[in-house]
mmCIF file of C-alpha atoms in Angstrom:
data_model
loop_
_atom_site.group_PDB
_atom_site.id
_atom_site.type_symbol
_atom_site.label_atom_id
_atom_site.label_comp_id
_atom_site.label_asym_id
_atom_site.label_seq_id
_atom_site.Cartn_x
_atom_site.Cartn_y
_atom_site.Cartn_z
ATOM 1 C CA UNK A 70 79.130 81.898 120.480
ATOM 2 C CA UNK A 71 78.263 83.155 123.654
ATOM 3 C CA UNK A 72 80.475 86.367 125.147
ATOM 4 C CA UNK A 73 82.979 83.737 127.440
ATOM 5 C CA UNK A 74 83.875 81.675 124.905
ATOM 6 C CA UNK A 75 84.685 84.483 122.211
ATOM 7 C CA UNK A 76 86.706 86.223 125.090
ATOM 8 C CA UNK A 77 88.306 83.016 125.654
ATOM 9 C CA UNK A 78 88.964 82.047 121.912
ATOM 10 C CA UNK A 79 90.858 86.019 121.807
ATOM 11 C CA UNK A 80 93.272 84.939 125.126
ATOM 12 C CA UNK A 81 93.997 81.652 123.204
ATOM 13 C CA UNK A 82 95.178 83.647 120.176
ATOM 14 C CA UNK A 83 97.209 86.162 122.488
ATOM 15 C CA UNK A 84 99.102 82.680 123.749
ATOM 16 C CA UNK A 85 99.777 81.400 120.366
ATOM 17 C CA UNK A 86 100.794 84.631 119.333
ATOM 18 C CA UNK A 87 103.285 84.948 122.214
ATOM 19 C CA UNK A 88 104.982 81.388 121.383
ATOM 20 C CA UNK A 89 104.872 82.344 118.070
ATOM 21 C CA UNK A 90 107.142 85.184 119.311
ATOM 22 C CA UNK A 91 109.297 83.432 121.187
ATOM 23 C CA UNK A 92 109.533 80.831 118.622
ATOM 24 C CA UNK A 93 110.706 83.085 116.479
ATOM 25 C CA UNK A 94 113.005 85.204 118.557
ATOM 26 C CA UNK A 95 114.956 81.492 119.734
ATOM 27 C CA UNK A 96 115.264 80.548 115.793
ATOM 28 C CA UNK A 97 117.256 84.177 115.686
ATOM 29 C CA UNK A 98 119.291 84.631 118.142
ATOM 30 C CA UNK A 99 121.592 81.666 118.602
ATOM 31 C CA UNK A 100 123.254 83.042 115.108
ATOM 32 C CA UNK A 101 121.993 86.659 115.281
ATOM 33 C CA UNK A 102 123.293 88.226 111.824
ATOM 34 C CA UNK A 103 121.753 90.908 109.710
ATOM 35 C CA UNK A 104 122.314 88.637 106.818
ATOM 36 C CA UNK A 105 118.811 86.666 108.509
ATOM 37 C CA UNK A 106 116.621 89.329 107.021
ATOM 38 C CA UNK A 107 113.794 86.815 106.877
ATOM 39 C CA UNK A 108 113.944 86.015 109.990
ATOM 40 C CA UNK A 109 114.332 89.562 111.373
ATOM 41 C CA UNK A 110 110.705 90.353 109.719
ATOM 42 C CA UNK A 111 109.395 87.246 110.875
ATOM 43 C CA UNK A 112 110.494 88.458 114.479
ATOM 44 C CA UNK A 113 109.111 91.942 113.944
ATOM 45 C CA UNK A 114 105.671 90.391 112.620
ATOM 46 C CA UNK A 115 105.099 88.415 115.132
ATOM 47 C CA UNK A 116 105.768 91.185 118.052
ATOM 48 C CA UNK A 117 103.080 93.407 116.416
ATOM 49 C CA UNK A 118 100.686 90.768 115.946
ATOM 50 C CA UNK A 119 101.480 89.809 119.736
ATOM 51 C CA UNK A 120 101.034 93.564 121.101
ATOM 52 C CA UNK A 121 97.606 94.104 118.771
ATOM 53 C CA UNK A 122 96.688 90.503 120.452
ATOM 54 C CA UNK A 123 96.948 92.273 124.086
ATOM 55 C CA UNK A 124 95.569 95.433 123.316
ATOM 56 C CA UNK A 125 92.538 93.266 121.712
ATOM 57 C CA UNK A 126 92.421 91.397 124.941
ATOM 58 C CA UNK A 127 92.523 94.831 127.161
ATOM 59 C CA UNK A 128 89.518 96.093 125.221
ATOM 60 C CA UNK A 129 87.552 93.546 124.556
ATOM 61 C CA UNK A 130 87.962 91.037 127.649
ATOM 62 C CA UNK A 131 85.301 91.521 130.564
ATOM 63 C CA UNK A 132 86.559 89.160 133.246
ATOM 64 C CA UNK A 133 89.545 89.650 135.277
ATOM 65 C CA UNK A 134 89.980 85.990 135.683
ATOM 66 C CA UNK A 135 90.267 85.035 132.297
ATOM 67 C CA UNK A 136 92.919 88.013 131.665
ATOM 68 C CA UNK A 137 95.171 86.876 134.320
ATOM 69 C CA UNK A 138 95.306 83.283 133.094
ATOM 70 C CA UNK A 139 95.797 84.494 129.593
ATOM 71 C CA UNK A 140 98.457 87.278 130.025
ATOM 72 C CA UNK A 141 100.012 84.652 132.582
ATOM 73 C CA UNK A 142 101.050 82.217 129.870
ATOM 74 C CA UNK A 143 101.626 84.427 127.194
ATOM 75 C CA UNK A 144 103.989 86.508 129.998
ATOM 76 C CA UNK A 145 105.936 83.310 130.895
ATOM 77 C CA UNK A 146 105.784 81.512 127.000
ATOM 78 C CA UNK A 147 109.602 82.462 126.690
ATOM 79 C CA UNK A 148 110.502 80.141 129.932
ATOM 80 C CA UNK A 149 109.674 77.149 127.534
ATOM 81 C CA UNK A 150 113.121 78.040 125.611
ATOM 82 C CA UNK A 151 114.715 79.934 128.073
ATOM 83 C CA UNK A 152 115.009 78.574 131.733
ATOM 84 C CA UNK A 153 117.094 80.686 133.793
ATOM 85 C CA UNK A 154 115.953 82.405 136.533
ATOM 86 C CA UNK A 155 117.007 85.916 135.462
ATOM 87 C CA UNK A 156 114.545 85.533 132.169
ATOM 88 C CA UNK A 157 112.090 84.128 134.951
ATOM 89 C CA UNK A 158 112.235 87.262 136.759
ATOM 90 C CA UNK A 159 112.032 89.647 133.599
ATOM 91 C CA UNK A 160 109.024 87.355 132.405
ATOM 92 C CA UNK A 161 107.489 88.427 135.917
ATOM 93 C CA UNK A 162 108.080 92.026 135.464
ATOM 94 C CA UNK A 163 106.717 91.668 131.902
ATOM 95 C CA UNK A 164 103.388 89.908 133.827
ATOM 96 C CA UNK A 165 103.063 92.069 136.713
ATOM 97 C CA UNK A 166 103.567 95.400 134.301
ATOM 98 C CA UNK A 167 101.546 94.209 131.306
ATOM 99 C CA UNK A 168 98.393 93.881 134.234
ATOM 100 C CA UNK A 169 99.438 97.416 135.625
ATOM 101 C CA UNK A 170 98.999 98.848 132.095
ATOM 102 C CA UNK A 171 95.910 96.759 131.758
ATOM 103 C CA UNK A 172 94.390 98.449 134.737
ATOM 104 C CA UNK A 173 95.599 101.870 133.547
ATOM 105 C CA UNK A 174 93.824 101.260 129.896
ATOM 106 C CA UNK A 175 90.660 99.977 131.202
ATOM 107 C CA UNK A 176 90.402 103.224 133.648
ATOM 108 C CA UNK A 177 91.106 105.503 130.555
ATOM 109 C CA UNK A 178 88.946 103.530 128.214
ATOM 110 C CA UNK A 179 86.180 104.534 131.554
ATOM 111 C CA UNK A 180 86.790 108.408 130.456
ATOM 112 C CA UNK A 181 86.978 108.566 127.199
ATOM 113 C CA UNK A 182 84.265 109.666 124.770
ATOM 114 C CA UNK A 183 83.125 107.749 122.118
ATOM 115 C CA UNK A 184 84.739 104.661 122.289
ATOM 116 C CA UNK A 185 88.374 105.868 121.056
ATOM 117 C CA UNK A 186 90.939 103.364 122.064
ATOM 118 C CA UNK A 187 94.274 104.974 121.189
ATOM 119 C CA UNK A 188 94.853 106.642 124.058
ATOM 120 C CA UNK A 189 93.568 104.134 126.129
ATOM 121 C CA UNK A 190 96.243 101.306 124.553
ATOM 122 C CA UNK A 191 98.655 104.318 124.978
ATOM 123 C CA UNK A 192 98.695 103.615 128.754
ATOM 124 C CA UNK A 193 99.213 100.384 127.948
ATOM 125 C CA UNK A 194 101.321 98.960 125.120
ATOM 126 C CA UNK A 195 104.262 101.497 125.589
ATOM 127 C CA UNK A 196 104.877 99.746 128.976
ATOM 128 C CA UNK A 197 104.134 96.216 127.628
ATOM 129 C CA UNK A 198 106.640 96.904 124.716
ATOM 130 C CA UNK A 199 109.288 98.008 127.392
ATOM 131 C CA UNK A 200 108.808 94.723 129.626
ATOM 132 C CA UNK A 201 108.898 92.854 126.003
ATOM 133 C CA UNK A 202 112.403 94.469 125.204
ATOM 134 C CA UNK A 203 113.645 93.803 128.575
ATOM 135 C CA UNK A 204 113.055 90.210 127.887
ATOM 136 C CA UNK A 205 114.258 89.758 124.356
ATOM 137 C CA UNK A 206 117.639 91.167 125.746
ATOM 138 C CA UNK A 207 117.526 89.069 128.823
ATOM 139 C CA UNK A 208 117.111 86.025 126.509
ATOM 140 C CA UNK A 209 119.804 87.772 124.054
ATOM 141 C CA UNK A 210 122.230 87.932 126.733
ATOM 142 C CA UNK A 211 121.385 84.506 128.541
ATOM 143 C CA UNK A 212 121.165 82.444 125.132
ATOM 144 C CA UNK A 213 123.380 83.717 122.785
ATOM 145 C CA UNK A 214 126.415 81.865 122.464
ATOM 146 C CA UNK A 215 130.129 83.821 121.942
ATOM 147 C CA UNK A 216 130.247 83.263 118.535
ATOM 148 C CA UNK A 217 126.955 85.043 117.542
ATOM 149 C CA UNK A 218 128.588 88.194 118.899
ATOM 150 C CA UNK A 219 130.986 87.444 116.041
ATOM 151 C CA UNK A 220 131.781 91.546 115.419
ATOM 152 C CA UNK A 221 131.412 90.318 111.400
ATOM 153 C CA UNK A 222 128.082 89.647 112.007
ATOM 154 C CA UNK A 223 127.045 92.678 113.886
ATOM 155 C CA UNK A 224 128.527 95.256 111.800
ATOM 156 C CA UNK A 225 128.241 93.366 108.469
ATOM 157 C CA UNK A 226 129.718 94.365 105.346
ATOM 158 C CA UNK A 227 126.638 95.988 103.386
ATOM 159 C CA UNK A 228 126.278 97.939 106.405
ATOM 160 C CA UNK A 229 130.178 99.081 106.634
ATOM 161 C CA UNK A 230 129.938 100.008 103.003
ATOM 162 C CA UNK A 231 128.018 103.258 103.288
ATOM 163 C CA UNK A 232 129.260 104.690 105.868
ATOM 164 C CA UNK A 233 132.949 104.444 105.062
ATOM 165 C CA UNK A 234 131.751 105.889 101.877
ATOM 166 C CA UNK A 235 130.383 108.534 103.474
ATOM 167 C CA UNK A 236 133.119 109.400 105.369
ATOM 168 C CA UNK A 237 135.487 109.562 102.274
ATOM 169 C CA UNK A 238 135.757 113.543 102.043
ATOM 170 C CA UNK A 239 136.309 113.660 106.279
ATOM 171 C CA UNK A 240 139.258 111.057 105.929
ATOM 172 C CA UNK A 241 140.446 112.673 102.986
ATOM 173 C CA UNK A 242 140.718 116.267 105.057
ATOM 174 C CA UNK A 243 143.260 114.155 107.252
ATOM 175 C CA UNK A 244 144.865 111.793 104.634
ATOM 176 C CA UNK A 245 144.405 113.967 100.647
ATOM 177 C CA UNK A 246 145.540 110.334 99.223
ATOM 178 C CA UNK A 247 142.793 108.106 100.862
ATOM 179 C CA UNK A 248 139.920 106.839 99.003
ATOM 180 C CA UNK A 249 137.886 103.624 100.174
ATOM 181 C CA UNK A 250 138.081 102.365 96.336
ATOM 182 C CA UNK A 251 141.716 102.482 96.277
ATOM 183 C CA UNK A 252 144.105 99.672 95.967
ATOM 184 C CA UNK A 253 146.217 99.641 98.604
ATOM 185 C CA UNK A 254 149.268 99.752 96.066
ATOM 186 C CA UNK A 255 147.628 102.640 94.466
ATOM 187 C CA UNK A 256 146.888 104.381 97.955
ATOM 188 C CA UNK A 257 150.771 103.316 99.439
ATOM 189 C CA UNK A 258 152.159 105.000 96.133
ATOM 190 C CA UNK A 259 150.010 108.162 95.979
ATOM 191 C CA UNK A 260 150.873 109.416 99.604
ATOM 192 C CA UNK A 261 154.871 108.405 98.830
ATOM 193 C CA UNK A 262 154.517 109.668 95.897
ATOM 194 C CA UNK A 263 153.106 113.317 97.617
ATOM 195 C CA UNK A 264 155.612 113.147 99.878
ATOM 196 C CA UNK A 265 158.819 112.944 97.319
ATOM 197 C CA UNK A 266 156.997 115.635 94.809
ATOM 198 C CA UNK A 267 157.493 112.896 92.138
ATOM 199 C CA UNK A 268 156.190 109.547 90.700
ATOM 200 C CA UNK A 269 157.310 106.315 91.860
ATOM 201 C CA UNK A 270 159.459 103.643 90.080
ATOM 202 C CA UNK A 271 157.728 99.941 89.646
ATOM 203 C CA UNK A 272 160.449 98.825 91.829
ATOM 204 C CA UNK A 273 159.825 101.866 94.156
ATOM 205 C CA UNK A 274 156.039 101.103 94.713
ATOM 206 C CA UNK A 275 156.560 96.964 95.114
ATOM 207 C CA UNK A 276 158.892 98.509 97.921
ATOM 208 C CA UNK A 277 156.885 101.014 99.547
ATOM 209 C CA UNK A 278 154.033 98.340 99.798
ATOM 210 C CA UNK A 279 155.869 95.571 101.036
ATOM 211 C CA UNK A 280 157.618 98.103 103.599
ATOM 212 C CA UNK A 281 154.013 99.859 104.379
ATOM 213 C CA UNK A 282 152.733 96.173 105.016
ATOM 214 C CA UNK A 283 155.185 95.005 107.136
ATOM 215 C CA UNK A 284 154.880 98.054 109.099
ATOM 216 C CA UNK A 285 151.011 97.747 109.616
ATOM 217 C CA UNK A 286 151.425 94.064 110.738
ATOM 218 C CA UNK A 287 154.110 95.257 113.302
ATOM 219 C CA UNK A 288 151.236 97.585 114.652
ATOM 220 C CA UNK A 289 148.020 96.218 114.530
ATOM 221 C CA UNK A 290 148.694 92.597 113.531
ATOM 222 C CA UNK A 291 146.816 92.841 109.564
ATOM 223 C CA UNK A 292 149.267 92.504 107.053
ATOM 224 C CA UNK A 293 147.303 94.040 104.142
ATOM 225 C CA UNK A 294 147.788 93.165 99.963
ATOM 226 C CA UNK A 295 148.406 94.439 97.126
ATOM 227 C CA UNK A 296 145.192 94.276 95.377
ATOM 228 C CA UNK A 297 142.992 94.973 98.336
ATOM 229 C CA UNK A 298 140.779 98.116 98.657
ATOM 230 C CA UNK A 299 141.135 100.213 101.510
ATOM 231 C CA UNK A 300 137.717 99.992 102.189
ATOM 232 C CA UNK A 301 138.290 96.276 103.112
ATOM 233 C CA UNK A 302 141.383 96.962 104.763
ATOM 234 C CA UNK A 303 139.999 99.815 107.260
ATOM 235 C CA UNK A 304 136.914 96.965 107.689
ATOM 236 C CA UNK A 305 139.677 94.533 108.328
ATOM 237 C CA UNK A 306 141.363 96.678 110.877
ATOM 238 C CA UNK A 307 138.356 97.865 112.564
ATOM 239 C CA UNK A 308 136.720 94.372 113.433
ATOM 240 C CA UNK A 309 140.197 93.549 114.356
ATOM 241 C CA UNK A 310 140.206 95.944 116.983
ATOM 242 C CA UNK A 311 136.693 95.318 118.215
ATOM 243 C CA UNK A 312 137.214 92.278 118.962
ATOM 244 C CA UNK A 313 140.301 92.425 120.906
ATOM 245 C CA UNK A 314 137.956 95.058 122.980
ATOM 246 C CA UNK A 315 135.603 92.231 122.828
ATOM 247 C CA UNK A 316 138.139 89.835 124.529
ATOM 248 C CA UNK A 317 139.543 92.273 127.173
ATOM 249 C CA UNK A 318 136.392 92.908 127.954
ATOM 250 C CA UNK A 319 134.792 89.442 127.927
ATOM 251 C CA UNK A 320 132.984 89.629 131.509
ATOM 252 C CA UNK A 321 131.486 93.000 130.577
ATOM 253 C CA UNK A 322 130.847 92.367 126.999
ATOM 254 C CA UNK A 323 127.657 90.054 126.772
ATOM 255 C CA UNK A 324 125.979 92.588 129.621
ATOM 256 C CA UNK A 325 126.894 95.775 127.355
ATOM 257 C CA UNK A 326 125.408 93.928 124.351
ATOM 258 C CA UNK A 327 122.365 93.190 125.936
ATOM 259 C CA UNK A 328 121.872 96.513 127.311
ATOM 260 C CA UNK A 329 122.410 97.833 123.978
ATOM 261 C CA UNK A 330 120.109 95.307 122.011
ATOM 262 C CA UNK A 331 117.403 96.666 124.903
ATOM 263 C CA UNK A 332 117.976 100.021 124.203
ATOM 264 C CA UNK A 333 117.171 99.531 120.374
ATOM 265 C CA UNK A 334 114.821 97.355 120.836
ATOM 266 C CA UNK A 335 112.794 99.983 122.679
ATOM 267 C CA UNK A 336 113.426 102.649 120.452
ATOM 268 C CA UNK A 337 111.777 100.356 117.528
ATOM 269 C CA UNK A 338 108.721 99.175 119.564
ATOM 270 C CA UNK A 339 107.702 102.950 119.499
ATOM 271 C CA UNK A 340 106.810 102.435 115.795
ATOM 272 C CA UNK A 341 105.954 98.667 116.518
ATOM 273 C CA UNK A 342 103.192 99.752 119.299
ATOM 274 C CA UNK A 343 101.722 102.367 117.471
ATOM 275 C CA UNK A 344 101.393 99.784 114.479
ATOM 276 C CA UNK A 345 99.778 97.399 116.557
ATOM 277 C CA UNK A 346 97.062 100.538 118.089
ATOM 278 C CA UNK A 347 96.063 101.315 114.256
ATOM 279 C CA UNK A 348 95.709 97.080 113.998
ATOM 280 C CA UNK A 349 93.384 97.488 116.853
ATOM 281 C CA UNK A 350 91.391 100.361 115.896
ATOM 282 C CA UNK A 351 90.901 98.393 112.202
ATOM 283 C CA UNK A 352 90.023 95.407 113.647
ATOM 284 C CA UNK A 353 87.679 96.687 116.134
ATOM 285 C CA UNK A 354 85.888 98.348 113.507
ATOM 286 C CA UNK A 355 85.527 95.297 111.485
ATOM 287 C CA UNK A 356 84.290 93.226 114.155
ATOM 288 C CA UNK A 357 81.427 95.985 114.875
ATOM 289 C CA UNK A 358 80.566 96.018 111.526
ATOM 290 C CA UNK A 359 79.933 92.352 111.325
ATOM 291 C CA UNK A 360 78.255 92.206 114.698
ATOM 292 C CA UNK A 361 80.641 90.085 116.813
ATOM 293 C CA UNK A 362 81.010 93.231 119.192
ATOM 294 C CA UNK A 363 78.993 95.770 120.355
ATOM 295 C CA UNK A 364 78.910 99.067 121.875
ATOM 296 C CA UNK A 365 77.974 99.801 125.427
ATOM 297 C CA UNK A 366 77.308 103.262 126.994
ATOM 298 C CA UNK A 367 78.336 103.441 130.503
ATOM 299 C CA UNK A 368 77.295 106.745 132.471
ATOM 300 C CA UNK A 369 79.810 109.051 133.728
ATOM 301 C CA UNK A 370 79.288 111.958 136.619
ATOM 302 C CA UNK A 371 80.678 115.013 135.784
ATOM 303 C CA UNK A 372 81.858 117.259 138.619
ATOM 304 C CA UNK A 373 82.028 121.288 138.497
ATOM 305 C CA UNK A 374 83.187 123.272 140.871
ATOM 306 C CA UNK A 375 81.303 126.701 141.463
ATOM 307 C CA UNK A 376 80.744 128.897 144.530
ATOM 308 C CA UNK A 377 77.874 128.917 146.126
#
């Protein structure tokens, strides 16, 4: 296979591997949930096998021509599920800044020494992965329906758990009766129970509940039970009130989410580019060894500066 058509076979796989992406990111987020772990990985897969895909095609891909058509579809292979013009513009930014850190790799890749490729991707990935995270959001904030934000779904229970347990001995500085693994008749009937230097009657703690509850309802609208744990109580209050914020806040909600799900996103795709570099570096060395690349030496001029 002449050098063309393996170049073009490598821009083929960098399009696949963006709808495969995309794909992928449009199965999540109409019902984005933690509880889609599978689909999470899948997600995270396929950006890392899309970033080592460009990096591939920065190295290894001669003509200009044939990187501008490739990185132009695999830019603009979200606009098949998303069609607004806001995700049109990201998708441009993605484009125009993917080629920018193309340029900036190749010129690097020019002035390094023995063909190391790490820092070369370095000026390029990063700002690929930033364009990428731009556009997940922008497809997280123009696709996602209201009741994917569902708060329940975004702070999920497995991940509530911990961290009210972890914040046991702080609450219990404030409050010496709480505990998250109380019953709410147990915790009601402690603090009365502190607070009269004594132990309650039956009929004194069915009372002190039922008055406790009431009162809570009055306040925050959650009447709690009995038999509930005040872990699920305090989860029941706090998604409460997040998503009365939620509603007050409706116009500025789905644009605070977004920037949010950005600002993660890039923090990941540090470890995600990185990942893909090392995936480049491997594969690189495993095409050389089986002779489907080469290495060329190009000569480079030194300059020194001296007196005369």
């Amino acid at each position: 296979m002449k050098a063309p058509a393996k170049e073009a076979t490598l821009l083929i796989l960098l399009v696949l591997s963006s709808g495969l992406l995309w794909l992928s990111i449009s199965t999540l987020l109409p019902d984005l949930s933690w509880d889609h772990m599978n689909l999470i990985w899948s997600t995270i897969a396929a950006t890392i096998v899309f970033l080592a895909m460009w990096g591939l095609s920065v190295v290894l891909v001669d003509r200009i021509y044939l990187t501008l058509v490739g990185w132009a579809f695999a830019s603009f292979a979200g606009v098949i599920w998303y069609q607004t013009y806001l995700f049109v513009a990201v998708s441009t930014a993605l484009f125009c800044f993917g080629l920018l850190g193309m340029f900036r790799a190749r010129h690097q890749m020019e002035r390094t020494l023995e063909g190391g490729v790490a820092r070369s991707l370095r000026k390029c990935l990063p700002l690929t992965a930033t364009f990428l995270a731009a556009a997940i959001a922008t497809a997280a904030y123009t696709a996602t329906p209201k009741q994917s934000l569902e708060v329940e779904a975004l702070i999920p229970r497995w991940l509530f758990d911990p961290i009210i347990e972890t914040m046991d001995p702080a609450i219990r500085g404030i409050d010496s009766a709480f505990d998250s693994s109380l019953l709410y008749e147990d915790y009601v009937s402690r603090k009365a129970a502190a607070e009269l230097g004594r132990e309650l009657t039956k009929n004194e703690r069915t009372l002190a509940v039922r008055e406790s509850a009431k009162l809570l309802k009055e306040r925050i609208g959650i009447e709690p039970h009995a038999d509930q744990k005040m872990g699920d109580i305090i989860y029941m209050v706090g998604i409460n009130f997040m998503r009365n914020q939620s509603l007050r806040f409706e116009g500025v909600f789905p644009i605070a989410y977004a920037v949010g799900f950005f600002v993660t996103l890039r923090f990941f795709s540090i470890f995600l580019y990185w990942v893909a570099i090392m995936i480049v570096s491997m594969v690189l060395r495993i095409l050389r060894r089986f002779g489907i690349i080469g290495v060329r030496t190009i000569p480079a001029n030194v300059f020194i500066y001296s007196f005369f």
